[in-house]
Short mmCIF file of C-alpha atoms in Angstrom, two decimals:
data_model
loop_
_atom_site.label_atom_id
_atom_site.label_comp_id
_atom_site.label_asym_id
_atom_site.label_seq_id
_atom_site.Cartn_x
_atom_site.Cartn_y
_atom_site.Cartn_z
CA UNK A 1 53.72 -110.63 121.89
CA UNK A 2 53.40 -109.02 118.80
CA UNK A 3 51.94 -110.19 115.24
CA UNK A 4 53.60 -110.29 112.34
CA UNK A 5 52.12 -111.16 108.78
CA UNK A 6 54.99 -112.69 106.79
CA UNK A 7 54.89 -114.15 103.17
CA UNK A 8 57.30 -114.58 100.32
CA UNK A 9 57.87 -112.86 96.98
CA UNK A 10 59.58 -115.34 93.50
CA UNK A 11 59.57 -115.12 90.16
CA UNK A 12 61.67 -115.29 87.14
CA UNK A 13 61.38 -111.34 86.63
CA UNK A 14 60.50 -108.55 88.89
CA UNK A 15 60.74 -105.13 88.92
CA UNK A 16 60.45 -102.74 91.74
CA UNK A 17 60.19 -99.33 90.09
CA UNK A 18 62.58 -96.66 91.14
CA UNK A 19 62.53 -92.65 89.97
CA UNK A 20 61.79 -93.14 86.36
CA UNK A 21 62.64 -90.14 83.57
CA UNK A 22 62.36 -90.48 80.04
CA UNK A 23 62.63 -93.80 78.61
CA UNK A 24 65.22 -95.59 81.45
CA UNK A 25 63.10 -97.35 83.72
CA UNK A 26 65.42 -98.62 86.35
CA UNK A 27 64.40 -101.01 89.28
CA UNK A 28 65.73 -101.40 93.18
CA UNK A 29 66.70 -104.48 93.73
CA UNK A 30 64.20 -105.28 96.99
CA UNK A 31 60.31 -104.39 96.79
CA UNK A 32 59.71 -101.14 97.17
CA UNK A 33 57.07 -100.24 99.81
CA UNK A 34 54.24 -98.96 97.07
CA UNK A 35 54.97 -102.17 95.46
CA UNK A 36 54.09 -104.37 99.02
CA UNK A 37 51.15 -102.23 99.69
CA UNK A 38 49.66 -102.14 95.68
CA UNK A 39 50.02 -105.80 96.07
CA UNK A 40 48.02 -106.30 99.41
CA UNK A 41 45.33 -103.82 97.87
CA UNK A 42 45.27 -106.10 94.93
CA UNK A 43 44.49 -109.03 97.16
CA UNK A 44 42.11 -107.64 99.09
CA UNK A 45 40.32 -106.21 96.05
CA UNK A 46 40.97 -102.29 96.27
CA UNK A 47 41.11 -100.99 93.18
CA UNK A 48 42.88 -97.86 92.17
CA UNK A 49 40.62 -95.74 91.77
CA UNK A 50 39.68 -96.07 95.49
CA UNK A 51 41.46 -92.99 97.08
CA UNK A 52 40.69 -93.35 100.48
CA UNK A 53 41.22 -97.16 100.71
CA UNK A 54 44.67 -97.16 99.32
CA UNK A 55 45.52 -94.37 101.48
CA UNK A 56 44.03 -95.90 104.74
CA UNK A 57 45.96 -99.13 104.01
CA UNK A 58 49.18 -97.02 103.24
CA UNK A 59 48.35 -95.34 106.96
CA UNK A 60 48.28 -98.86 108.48
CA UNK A 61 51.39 -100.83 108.02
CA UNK A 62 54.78 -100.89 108.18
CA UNK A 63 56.97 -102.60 106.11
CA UNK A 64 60.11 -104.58 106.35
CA UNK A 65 62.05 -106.83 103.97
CA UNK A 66 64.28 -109.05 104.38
CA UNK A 67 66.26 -110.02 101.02
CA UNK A 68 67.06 -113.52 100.49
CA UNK A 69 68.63 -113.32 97.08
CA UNK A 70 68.94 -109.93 94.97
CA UNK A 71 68.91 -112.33 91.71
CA UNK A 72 70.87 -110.63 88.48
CA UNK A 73 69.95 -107.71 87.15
CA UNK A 74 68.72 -107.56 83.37
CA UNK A 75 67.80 -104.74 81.23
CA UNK A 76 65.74 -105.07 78.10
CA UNK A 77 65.75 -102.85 75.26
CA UNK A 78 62.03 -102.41 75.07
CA UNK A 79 59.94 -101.82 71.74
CA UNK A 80 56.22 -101.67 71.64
CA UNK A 81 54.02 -100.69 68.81
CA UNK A 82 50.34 -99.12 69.92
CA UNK A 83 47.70 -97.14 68.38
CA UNK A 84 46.90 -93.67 69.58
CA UNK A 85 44.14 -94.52 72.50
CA UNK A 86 42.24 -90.84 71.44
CA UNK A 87 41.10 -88.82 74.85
CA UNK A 88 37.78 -87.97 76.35
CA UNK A 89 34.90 -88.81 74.25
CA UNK A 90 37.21 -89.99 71.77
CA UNK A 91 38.32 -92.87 73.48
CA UNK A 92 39.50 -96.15 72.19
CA UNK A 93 39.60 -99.39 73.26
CA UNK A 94 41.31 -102.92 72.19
CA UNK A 95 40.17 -105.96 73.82
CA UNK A 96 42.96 -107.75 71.53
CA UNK A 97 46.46 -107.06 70.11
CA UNK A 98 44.65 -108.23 66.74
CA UNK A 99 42.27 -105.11 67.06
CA UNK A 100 44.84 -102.90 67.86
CA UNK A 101 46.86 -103.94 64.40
CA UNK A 102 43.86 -103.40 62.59
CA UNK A 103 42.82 -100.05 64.42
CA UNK A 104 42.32 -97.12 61.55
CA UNK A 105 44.99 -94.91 63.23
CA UNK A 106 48.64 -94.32 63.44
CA UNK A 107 50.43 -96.95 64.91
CA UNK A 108 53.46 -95.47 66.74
CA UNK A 109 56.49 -97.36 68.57
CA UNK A 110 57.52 -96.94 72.20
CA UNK A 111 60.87 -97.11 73.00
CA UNK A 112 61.99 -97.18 77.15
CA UNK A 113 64.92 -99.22 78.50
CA UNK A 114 63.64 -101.18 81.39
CA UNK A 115 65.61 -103.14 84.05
CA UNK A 116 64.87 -106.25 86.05
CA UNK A 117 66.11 -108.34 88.88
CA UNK A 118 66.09 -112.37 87.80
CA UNK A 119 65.39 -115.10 89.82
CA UNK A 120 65.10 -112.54 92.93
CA UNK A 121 63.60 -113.96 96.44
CA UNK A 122 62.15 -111.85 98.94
CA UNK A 123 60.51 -112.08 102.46
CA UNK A 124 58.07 -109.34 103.17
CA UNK A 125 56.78 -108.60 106.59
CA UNK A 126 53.71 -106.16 107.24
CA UNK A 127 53.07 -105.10 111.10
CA UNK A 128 50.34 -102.59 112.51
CA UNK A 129 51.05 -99.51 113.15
CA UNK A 130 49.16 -98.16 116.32
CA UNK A 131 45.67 -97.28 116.17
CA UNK A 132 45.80 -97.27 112.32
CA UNK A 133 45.20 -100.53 110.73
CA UNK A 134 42.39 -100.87 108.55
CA UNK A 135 41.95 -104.79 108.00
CA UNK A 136 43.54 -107.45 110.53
CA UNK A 137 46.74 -109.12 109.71
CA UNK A 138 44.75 -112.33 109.39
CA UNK A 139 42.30 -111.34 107.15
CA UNK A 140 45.08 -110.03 104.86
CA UNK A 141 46.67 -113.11 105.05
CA UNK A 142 43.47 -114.84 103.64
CA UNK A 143 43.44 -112.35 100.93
CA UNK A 144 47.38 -113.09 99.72
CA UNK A 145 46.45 -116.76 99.91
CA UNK A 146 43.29 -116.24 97.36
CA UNK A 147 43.89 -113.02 95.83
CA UNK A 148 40.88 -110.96 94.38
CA UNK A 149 43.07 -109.32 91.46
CA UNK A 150 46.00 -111.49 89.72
CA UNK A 151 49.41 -110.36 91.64
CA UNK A 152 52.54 -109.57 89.98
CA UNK A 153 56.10 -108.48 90.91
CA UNK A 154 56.10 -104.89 90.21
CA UNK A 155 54.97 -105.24 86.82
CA UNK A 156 52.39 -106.97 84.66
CA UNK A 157 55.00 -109.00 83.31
CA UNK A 158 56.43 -110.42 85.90
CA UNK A 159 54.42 -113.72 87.61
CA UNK A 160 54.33 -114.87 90.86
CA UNK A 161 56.24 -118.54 90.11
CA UNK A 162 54.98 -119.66 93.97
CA UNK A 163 52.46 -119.30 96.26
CA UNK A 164 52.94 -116.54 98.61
CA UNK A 165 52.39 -118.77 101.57
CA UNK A 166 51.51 -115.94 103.92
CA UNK A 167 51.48 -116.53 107.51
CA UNK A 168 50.84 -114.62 111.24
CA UNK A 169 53.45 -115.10 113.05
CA UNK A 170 54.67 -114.14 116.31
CA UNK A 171 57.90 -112.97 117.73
CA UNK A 172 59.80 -110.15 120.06
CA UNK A 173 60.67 -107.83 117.43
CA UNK A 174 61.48 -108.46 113.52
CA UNK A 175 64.81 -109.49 114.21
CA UNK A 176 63.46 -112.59 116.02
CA UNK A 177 60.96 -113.24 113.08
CA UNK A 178 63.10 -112.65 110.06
CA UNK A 179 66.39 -114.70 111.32
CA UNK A 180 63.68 -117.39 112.07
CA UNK A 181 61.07 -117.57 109.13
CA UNK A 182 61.10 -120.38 107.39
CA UNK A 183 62.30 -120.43 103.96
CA UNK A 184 60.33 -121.13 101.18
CA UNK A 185 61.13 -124.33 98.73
CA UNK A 186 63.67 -126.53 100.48
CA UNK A 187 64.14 -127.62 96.88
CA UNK A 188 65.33 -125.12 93.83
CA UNK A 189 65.02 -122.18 95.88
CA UNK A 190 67.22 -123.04 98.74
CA UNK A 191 70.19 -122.83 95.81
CA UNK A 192 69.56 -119.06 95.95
CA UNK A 193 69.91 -118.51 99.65
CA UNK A 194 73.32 -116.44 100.40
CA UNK A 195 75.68 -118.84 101.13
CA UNK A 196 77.09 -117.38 104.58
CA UNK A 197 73.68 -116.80 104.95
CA UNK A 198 73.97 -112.64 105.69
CA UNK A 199 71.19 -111.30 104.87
CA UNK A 200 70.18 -107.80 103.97
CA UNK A 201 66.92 -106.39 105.41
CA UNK A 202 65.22 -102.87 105.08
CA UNK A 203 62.38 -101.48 107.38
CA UNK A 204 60.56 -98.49 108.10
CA UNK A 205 59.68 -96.79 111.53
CA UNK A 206 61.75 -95.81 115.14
CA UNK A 207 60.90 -98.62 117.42
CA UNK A 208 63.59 -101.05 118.03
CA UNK A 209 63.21 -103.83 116.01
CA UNK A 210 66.70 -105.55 117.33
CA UNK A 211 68.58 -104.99 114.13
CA UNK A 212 71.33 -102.44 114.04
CA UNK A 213 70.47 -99.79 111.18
CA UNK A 214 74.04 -99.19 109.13
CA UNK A 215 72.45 -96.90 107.30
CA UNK A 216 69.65 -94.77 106.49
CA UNK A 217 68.03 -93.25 103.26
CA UNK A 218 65.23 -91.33 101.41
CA UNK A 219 62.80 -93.46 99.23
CA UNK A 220 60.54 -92.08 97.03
CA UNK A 221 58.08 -94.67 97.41
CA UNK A 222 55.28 -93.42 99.48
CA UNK A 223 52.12 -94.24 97.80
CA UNK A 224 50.19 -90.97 97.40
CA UNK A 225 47.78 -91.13 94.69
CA UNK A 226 47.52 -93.96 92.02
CA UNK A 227 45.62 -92.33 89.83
CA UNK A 228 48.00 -89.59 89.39
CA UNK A 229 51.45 -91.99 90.06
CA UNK A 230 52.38 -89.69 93.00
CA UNK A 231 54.59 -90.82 95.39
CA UNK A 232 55.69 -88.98 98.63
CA UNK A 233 59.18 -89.48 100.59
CA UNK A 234 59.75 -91.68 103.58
CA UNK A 235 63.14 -93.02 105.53
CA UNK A 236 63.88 -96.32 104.66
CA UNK A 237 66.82 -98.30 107.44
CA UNK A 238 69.07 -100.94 106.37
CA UNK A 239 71.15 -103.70 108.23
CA UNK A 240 72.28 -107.28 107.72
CA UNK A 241 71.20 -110.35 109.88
CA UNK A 242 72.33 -114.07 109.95
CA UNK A 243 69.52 -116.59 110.16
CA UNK A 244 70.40 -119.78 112.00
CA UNK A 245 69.49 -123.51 111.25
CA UNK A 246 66.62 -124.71 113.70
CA UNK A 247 64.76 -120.95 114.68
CA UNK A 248 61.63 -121.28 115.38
CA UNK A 249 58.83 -118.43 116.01
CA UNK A 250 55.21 -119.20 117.16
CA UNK A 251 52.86 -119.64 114.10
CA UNK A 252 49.13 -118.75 114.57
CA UNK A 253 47.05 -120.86 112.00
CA UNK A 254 49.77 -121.34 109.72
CA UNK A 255 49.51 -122.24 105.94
CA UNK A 256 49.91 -125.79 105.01
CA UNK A 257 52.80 -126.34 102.11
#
């Protein structure tokens, strides 16, 4: 049967960067596939500059989401007031905002309108694509439970505000596993779950996964080169699933609440 690494995505903000020109900086409302994967490289302690790890993680894994609660939508007129960093040998840096104040340059303003989903829950499932996987599902699992890097929802702004809780699950297909996953926070967070309990869910790939695709569309999300902020195209499918009271899936080593 296959594996399934499955773990959950909350905060107050988040912000899952779509095309961006000029100063609108608009957001999906799910994570975005470069998001999920930047994330698991911050875990595991790739940083950007490392080409060839980011990519063979990118290679490895395919994504699916499954979208709990899209939140509200917020967009904040965004001012920010930096010195001019220099280039090359010229270079500048600021360990503080008080150093930057006091740098002996020309302070200029940034101005970008910048959107972001509130109080948005998401469950993200990685599985292997064949031949291709570069770490095993477990040991990523380790690595979202006790990062390397501090994680964030799209942006350095937006906190985690719960433990990822990742898990290895098992199941047929990821129907089985996302109408059966438990949710996280039987408390607050079980406010946000749809009511008729419908939710949306995007994934990636041609196998049969058991959900019917409604649609399909092009994402420019594709992690190419981070360094540069190049992203390539991929097809992203999207259906709707009910989860039911009482599922259950086969847990492998779970993660204690």
């Amino acid at each position: 049967m296959p594996e399934y690494l499955v773990f959950h995505l909350h905060g107050p903000l988040a912000s899952w960067g779509d095309t961006a020109v000029g100063e609108f900086r608009p957001t999906h409302d799910h994570p975005t596939r470069s998001a999920v994967i930047g994330l698991v490289a911050a875990a595991l302690g790739i940083r950007r500059d490392e080409e060839e790890r980011l990519a063979a993680l990118s290679r490895g894994y395919n994504v699916g989401i499954r979208l709990d609660s899209p939140g509200v939508l917020l967009r904040d007129y965004h001012t920010a007031q930096v010195p001019r960093s220099g280039a090359k040998r010229a270079m500048r840096e600021y360990p503080t905002r008080r150093d930057e104040l006091q740098a002996p340059v020309h302070i200029s303003t940034i101005l970008s309108s910048r959107e972001y989903q509130c109080d948005a829950v998401s469950t993200v499932c990685l599985w292997s694509r064949d031949g291709g996987a570069p770490y095993a599902l477990d040991l990523i699992r380790d690595a979202l439970n006790a990062p390397m890097f501090v994680l964030y929802l799209g942006r350095k702004s937006c906190p985690l505000a719960l433990p990822l809780t990742a898990r290895v699950v098992m199941g047929e297909n990821l129907a089985e596993v996302f109408a059966s996953v438990p949710f996280p926070g039987e408390g607050f967070l079980k406010r946000l779950e749809h009511p008729e309990r419908a939710f949306r869910v995007y994934w990636e790939g041609d196998e049969d996964i058991g959900i019917q695709a409604i649609h399909s569309i092009t994402h420019h999300d594709e992690p190419l080169n981070r360094k540069r902020w190049q992203f390539g195209d991929r097809i992203e499918h999207y259906g709707v699933i009910t989860r039911r009271e009482g599922d259950h899936v086969s847990e492998q080593d779970p993660v204690k609440a």
